[in-house]
CSV table of C-alpha atoms in Angstrom, one decimal:
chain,number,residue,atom,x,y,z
O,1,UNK,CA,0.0,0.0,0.0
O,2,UNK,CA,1.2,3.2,-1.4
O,3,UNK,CA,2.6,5.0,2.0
O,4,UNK,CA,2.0,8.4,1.3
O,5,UNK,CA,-2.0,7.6,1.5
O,6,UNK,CA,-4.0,10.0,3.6
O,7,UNK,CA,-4.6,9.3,7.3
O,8,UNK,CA,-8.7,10.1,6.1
O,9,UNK,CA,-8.7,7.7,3.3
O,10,UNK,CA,-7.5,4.6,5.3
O,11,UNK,CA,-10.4,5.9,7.9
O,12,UNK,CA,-12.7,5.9,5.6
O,13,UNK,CA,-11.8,2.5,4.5
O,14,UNK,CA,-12.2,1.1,7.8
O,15,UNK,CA,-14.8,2.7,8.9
O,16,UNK,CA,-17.3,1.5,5.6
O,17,UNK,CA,-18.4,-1.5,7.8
O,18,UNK,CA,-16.9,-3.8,4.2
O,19,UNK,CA,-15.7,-6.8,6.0
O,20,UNK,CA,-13.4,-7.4,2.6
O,21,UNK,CA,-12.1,-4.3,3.7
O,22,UNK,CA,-11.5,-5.3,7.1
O,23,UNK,CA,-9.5,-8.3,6.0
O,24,UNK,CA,-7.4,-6.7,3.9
O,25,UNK,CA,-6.8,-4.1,6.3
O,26,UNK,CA,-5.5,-6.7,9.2
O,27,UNK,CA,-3.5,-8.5,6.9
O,28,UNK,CA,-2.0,-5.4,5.4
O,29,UNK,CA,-1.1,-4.4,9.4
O,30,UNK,CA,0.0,-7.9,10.5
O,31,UNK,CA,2.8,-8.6,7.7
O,32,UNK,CA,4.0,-4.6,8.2
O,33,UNK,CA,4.2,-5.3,11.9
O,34,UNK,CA,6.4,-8.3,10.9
O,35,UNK,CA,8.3,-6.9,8.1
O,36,UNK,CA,9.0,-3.5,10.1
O,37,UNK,CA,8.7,-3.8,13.9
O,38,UNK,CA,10.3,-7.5,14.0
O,39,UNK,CA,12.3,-6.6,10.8
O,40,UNK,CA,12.5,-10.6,10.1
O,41,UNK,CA,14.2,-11.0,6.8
O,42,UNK,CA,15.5,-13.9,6.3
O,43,UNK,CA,17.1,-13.6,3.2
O,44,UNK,CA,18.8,-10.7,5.1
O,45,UNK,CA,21.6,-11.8,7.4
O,46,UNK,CA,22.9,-8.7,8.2
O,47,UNK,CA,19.4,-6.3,8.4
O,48,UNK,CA,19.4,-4.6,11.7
O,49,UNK,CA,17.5,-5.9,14.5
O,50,UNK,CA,13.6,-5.4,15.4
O,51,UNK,CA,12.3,-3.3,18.2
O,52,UNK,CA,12.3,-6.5,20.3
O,53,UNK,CA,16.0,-8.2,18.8
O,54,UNK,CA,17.1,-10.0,16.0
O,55,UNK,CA,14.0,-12.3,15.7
O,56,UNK,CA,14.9,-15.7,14.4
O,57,UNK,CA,11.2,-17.5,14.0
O,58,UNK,CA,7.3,-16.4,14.5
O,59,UNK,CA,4.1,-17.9,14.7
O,60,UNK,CA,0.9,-16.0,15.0
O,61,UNK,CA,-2.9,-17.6,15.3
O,62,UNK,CA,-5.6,-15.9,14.1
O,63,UNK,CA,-8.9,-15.5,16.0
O,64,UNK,CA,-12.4,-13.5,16.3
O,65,UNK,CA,-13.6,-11.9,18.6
O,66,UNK,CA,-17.4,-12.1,19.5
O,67,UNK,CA,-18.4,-9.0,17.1
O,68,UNK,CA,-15.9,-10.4,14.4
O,69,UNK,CA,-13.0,-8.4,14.3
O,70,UNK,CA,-9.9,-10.0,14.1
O,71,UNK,CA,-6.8,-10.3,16.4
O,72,UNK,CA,-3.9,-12.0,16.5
O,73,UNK,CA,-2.0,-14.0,19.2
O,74,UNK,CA,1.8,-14.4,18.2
O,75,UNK,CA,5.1,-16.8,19.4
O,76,UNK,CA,8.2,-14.8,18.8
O,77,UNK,CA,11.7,-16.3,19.0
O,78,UNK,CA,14.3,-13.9,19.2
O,79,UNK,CA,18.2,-15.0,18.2
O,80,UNK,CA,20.9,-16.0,21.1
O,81,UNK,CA,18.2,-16.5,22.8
O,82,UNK,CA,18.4,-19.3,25.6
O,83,UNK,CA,16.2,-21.8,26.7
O,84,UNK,CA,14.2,-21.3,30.1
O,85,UNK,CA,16.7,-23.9,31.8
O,86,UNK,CA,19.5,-22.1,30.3
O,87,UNK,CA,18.4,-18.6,31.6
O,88,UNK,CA,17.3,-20.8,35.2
O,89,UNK,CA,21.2,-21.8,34.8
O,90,UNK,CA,22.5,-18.4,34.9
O,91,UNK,CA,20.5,-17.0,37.0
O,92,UNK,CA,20.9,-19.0,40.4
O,93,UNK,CA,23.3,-18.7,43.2
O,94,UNK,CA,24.1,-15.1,42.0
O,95,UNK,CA,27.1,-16.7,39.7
O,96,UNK,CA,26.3,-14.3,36.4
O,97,UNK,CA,25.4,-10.8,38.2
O,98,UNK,CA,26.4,-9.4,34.4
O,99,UNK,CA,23.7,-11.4,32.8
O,100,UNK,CA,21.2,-10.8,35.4
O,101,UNK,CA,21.7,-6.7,35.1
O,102,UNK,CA,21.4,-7.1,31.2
O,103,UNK,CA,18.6,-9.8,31.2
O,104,UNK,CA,16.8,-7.4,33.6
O,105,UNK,CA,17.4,-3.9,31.6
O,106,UNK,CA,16.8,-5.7,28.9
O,107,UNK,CA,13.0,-6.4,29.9
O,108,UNK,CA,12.6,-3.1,31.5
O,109,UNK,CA,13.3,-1.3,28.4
O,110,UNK,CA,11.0,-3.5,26.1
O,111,UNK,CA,7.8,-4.3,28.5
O,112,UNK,CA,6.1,-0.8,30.1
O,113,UNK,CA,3.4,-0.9,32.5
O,114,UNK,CA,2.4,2.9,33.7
O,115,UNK,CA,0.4,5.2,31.9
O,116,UNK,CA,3.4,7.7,30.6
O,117,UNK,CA,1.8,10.8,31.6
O,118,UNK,CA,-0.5,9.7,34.5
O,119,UNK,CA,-3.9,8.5,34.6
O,120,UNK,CA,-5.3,12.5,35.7
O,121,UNK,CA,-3.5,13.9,32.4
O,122,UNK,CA,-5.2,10.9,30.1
O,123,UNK,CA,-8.5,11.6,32.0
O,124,UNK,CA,-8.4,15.5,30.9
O,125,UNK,CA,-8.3,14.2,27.5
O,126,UNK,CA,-11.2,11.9,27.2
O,127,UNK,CA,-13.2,14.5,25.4
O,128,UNK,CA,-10.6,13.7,22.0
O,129,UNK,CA,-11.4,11.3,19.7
O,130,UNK,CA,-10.6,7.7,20.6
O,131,UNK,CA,-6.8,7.6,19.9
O,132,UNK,CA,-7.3,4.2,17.8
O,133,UNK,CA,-9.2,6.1,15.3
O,134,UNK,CA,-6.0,8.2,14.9
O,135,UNK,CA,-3.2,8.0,12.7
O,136,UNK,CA,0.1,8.0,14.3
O,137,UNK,CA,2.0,10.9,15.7
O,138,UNK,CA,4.2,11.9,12.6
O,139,UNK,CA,7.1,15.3,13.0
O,140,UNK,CA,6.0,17.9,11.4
O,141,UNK,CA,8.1,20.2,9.1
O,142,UNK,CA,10.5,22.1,10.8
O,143,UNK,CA,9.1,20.8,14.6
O,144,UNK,CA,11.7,20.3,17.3
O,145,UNK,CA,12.4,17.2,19.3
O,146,UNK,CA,11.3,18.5,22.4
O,147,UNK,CA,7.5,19.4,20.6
O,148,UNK,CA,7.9,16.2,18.2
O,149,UNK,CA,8.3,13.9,22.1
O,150,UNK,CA,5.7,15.6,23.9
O,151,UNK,CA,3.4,15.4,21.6
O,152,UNK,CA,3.9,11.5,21.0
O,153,UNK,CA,4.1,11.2,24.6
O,154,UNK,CA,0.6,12.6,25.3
O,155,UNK,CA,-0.4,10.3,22.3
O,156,UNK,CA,1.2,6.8,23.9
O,157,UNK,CA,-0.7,8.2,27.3
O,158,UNK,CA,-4.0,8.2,25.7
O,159,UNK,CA,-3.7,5.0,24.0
O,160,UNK,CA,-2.2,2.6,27.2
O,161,UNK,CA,-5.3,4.8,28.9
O,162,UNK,CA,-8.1,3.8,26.6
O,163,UNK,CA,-6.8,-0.1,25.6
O,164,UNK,CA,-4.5,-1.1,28.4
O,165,UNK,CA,-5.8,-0.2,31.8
O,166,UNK,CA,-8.3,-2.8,32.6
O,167,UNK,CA,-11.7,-2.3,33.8
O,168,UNK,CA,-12.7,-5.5,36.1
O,169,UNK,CA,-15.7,-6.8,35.1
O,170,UNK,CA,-18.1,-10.2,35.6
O,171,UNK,CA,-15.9,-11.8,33.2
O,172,UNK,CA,-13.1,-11.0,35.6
O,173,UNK,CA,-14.5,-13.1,38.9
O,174,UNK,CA,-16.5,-15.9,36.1
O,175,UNK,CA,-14.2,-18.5,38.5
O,176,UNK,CA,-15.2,-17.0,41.5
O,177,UNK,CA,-17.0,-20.0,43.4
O,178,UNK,CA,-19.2,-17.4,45.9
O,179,UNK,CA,-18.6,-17.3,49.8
O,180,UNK,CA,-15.5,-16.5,51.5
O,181,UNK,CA,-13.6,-17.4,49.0
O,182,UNK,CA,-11.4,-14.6,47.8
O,183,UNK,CA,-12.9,-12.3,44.7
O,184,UNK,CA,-9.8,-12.2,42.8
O,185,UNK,CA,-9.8,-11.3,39.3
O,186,UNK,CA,-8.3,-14.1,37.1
O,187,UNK,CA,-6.2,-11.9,34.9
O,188,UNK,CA,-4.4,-11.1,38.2
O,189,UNK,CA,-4.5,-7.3,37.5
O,190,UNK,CA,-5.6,-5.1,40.5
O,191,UNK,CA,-4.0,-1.6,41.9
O,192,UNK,CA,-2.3,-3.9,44.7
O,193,UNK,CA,-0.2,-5.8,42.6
O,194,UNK,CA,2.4,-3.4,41.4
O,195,UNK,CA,6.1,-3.7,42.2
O,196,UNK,CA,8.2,-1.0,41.5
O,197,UNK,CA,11.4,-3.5,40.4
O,198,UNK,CA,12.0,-6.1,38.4
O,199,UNK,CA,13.5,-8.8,40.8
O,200,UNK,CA,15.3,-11.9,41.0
O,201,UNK,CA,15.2,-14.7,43.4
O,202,UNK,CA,18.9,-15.9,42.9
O,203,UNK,CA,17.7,-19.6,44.8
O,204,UNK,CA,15.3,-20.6,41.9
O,205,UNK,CA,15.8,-18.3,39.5
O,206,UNK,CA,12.4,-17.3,39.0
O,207,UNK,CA,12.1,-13.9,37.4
O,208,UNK,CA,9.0,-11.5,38.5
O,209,UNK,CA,8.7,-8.6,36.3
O,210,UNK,CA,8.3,-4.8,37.8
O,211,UNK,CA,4.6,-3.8,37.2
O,212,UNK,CA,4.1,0.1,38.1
O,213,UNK,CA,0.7,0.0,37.7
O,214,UNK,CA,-1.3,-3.4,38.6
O,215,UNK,CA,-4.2,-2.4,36.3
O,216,UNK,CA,-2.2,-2.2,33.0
O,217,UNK,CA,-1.4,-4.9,30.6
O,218,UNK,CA,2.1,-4.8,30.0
O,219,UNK,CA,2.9,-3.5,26.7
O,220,UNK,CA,5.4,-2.3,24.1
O,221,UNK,CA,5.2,1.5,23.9
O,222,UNK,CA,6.6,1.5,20.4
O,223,UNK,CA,4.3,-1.3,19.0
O,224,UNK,CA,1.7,0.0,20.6
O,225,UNK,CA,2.1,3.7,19.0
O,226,UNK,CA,2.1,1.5,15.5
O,227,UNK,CA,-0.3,-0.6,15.8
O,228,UNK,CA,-2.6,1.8,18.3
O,229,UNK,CA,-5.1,-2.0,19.1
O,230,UNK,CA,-4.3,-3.4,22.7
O,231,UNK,CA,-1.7,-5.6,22.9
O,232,UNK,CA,-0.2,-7.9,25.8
O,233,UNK,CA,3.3,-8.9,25.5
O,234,UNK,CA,4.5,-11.2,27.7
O,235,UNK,CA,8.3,-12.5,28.4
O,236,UNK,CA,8.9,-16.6,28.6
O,237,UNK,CA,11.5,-17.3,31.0
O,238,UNK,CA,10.8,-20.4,32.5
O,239,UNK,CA,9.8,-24.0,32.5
O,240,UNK,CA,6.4,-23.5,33.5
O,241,UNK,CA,5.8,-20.5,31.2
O,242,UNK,CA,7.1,-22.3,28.3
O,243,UNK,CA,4.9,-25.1,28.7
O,244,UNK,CA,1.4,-23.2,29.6
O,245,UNK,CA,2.4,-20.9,26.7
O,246,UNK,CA,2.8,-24.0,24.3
O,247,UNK,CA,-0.7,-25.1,25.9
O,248,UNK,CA,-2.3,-21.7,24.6
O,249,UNK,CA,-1.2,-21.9,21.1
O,250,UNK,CA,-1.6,-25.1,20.5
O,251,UNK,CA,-5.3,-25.0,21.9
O,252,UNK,CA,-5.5,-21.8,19.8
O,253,UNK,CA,-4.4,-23.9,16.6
O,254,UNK,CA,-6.7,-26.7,17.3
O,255,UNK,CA,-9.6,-25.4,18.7
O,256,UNK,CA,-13.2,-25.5,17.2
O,257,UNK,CA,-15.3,-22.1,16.4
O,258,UNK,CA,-18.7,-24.4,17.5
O,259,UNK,CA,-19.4,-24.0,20.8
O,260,UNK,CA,-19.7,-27.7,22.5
O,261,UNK,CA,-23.6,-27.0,23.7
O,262,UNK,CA,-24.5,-26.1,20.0
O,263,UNK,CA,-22.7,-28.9,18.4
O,264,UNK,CA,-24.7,-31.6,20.4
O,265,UNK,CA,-27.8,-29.7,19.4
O,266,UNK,CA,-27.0,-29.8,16.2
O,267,UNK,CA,-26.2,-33.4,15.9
O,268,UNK,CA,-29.4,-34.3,18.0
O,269,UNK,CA,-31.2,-32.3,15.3
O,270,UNK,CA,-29.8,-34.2,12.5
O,271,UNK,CA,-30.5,-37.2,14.5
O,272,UNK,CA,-34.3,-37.0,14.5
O,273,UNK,CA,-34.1,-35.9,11.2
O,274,UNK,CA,-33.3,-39.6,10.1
O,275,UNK,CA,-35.6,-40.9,12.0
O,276,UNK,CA,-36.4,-44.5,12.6
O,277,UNK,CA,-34.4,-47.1,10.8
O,278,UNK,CA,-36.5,-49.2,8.6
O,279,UNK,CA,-34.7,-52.9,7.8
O,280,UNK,CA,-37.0,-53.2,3.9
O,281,UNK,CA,-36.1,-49.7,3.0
O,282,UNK,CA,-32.1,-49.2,3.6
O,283,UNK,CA,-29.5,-51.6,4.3
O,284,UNK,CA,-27.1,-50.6,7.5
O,285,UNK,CA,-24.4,-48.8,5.5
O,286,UNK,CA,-26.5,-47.0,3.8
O,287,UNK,CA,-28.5,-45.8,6.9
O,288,UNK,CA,-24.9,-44.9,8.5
O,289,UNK,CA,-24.1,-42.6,5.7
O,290,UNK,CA,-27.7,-41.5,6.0
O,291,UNK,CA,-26.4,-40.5,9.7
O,292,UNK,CA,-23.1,-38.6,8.9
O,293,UNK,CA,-24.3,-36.6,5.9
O,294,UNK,CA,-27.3,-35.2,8.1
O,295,UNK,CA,-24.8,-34.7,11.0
O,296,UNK,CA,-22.1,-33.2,9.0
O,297,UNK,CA,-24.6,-30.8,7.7
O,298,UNK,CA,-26.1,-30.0,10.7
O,299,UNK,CA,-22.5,-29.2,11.9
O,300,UNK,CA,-21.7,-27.0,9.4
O,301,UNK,CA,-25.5,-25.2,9.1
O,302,UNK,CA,-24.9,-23.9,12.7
O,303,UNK,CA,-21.0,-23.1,12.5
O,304,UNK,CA,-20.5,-19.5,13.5
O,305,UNK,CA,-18.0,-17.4,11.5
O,306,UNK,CA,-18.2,-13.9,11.4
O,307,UNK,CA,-18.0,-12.0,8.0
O,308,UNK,CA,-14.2,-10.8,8.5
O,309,UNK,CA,-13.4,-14.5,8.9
O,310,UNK,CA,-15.3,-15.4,5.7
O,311,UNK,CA,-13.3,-12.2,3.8
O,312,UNK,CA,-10.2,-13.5,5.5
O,313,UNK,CA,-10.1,-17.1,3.6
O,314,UNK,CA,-12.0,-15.9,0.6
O,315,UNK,CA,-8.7,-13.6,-0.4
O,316,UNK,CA,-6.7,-16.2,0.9
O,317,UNK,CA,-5.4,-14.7,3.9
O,318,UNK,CA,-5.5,-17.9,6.0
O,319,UNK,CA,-5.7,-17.6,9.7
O,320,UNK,CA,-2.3,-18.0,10.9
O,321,UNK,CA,1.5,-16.4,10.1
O,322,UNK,CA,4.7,-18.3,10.7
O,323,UNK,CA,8.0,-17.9,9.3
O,324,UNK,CA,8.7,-21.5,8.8
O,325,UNK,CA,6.9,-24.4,6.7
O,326,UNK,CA,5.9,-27.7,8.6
O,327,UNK,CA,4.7,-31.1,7.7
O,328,UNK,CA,1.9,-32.1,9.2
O,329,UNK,CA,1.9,-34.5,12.2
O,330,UNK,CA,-1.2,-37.4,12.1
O,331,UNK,CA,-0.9,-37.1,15.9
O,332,UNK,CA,-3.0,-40.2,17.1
O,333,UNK,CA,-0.6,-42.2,14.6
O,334,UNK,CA,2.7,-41.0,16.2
O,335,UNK,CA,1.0,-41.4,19.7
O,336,UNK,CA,0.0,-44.7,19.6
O,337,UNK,CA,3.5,-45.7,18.1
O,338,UNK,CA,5.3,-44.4,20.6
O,339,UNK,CA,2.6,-45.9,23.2
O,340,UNK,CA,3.7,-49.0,21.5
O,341,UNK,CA,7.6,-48.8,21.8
O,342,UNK,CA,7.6,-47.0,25.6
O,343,UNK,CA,4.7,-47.6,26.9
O,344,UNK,CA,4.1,-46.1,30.3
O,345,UNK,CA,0.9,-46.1,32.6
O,346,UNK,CA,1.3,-42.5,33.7
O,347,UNK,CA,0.3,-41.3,30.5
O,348,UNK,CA,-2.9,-42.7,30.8
């Protein structure tokens, strides 16, 4: 896309309710995010680094939300970098201070999470339009760098103000069992969780990130200025992260848009549909084919896809980005043969 287009012509765009248009528009910001922010090139050994490293692989799942706009969830893999018992190694017993200061001013520097100018100062500004609607801050001619900072200051406030302080609501406590047990919100954001360091504990090697406000999602103040959409960008540093974070996308991969309750519906639709099985007028195969091709449409009758999905695949966007080709695994194949040549009970 031509770069030089107006800021009120890619509004417009947006704003025509085309879902086409909102496709295109997501995968237009998703591969510049890649191509400019991570700067991956890798036909480019020696292109500078991103704003988060030298970034060696991605992978980013695509998903809806519940009024159909699209957002994506992304795995990045940054160069050098070491695996969580590799960082544990280095960080116990106090043996590598060096590494620990650089590890630890390292994340400092790339994850924020305080409103820049103060929630008050954000607040006087509410009356503006919504800074997502904006195009980014851009120097104008002649401008100094003390006008040029201020004002993208004031512009990163009112966008970690309006999409990254979180607002508890029922969807926060939906885990909340009632009674004296503690209403905790399960995103574990509240005002009383903020730490004004990033510390250390040298015995295990467990990192725990500063958070100056406990009510912001921690965030990339350069991304978000790019991208101007709430983001939450997370660091994995640790056996346990690593694997609940391998959980997440792979449930994101696999997971079905059709709710389980409407499924079952569904099928016990098409089930009644067949009605009762006659021996003189279909043989059993026939009747069982009968059975899948009413369930199978049934299925896909009442699947749920919102019109930017539909855009999405019709131009061929797909619904994921990664940097590297794989060959698909037949998973219950490869399970059962290594169930065969180690078997172990505590699998099962």
């Amino acid at each position: 896309m031509d770069k030089d287009v107006s800021s009120s012509w890619v509004q417009s765009r947006l704003l025509s309710g085309n879902p086409f248009v909102g496709a295109e528009f997501f995968d237009l910001y998703i591969r510049a995010f890649i191509r400019t922010l991570l700067a991956y090139d890798p036909d480019k050994s020696d292109k500078e680094p991103g704003i988060l490293g030298r970034v060696s692989a991605y992978y980013g799942c695509v998903e809806a939300q519940g009024r159909g706009s699209l957002h994506c969830h992304m795995l990045i893999w940054l160069e050098g970098g070491l695996n969580p018992n590799e960082i544990r190694d280095r960080l116990v017993n106090g043996q590598e201070a060096g590494f620990r200061e650089c590890l630890v001013r390292y994340l400092d520097d790339t994850i924020a999470t305080h409103i820049p100018l103060g929630p008050e100062s954000a607040r006087l500004q509410s009356d503006k339009p919504h800074p997502c609607h904006l195009r980014h801050v851009r120097r104008l001619s002649g401008e100094t760098d003390v006008s040029y900072n201020k004002r993208l200051l004031a512009d990163l406030s009112q966008l970690v103000y309006k999409t990254q302080l979180h607002i508890h609501s029922h969807t926060c406590y939906k885990y909340w069992k009632g009674g004296s047990a503690p209403k905790t919100c399960r995103f574990e954001l509240d005002q009383s969780n903020s730490r004004e360091n990033t510390t250390v504990d040298t015995t295990t090697g467990e990192l725990t990130l500063r958070q100056l406000n406990g009510l912001v999602n921690p965030y990339n103040p350069t991304i978000l200025s790019a991208l101007r959409c709430n983001m939450d960008i997370k660091f994995i540093g640790s056996g346990t992260s690593a694997k609940a974070i391998l959980y997440y996308i792979t449930d994101y991969i696999t997971k079905s848009q059709l709710k389980a309750h409407i499924a079952f519906g569904a099928l016990d639709v098409a089930i009644k549909k067949v009605g009762v099985y006659k021996r003189e007028e279909s043989s059993i195969a026939e009747r069982g084919k009968q059975l899948l091709n009413k369930c199978a449409y049934a299925m896909l009758s009442h699947q749920e896809l919102s019109a930017q999905q539909v855009a999405s695949f019709l131009m061929d966007y797909g619904d994921y980005y990664m940097s590297h080709r794989f060959k698909p695994l037949q998973w219950l194949h490869f399970e059962k043969f290594i169930d065969d040549q180690y078997h172990s009970n505590e699998c099962y």
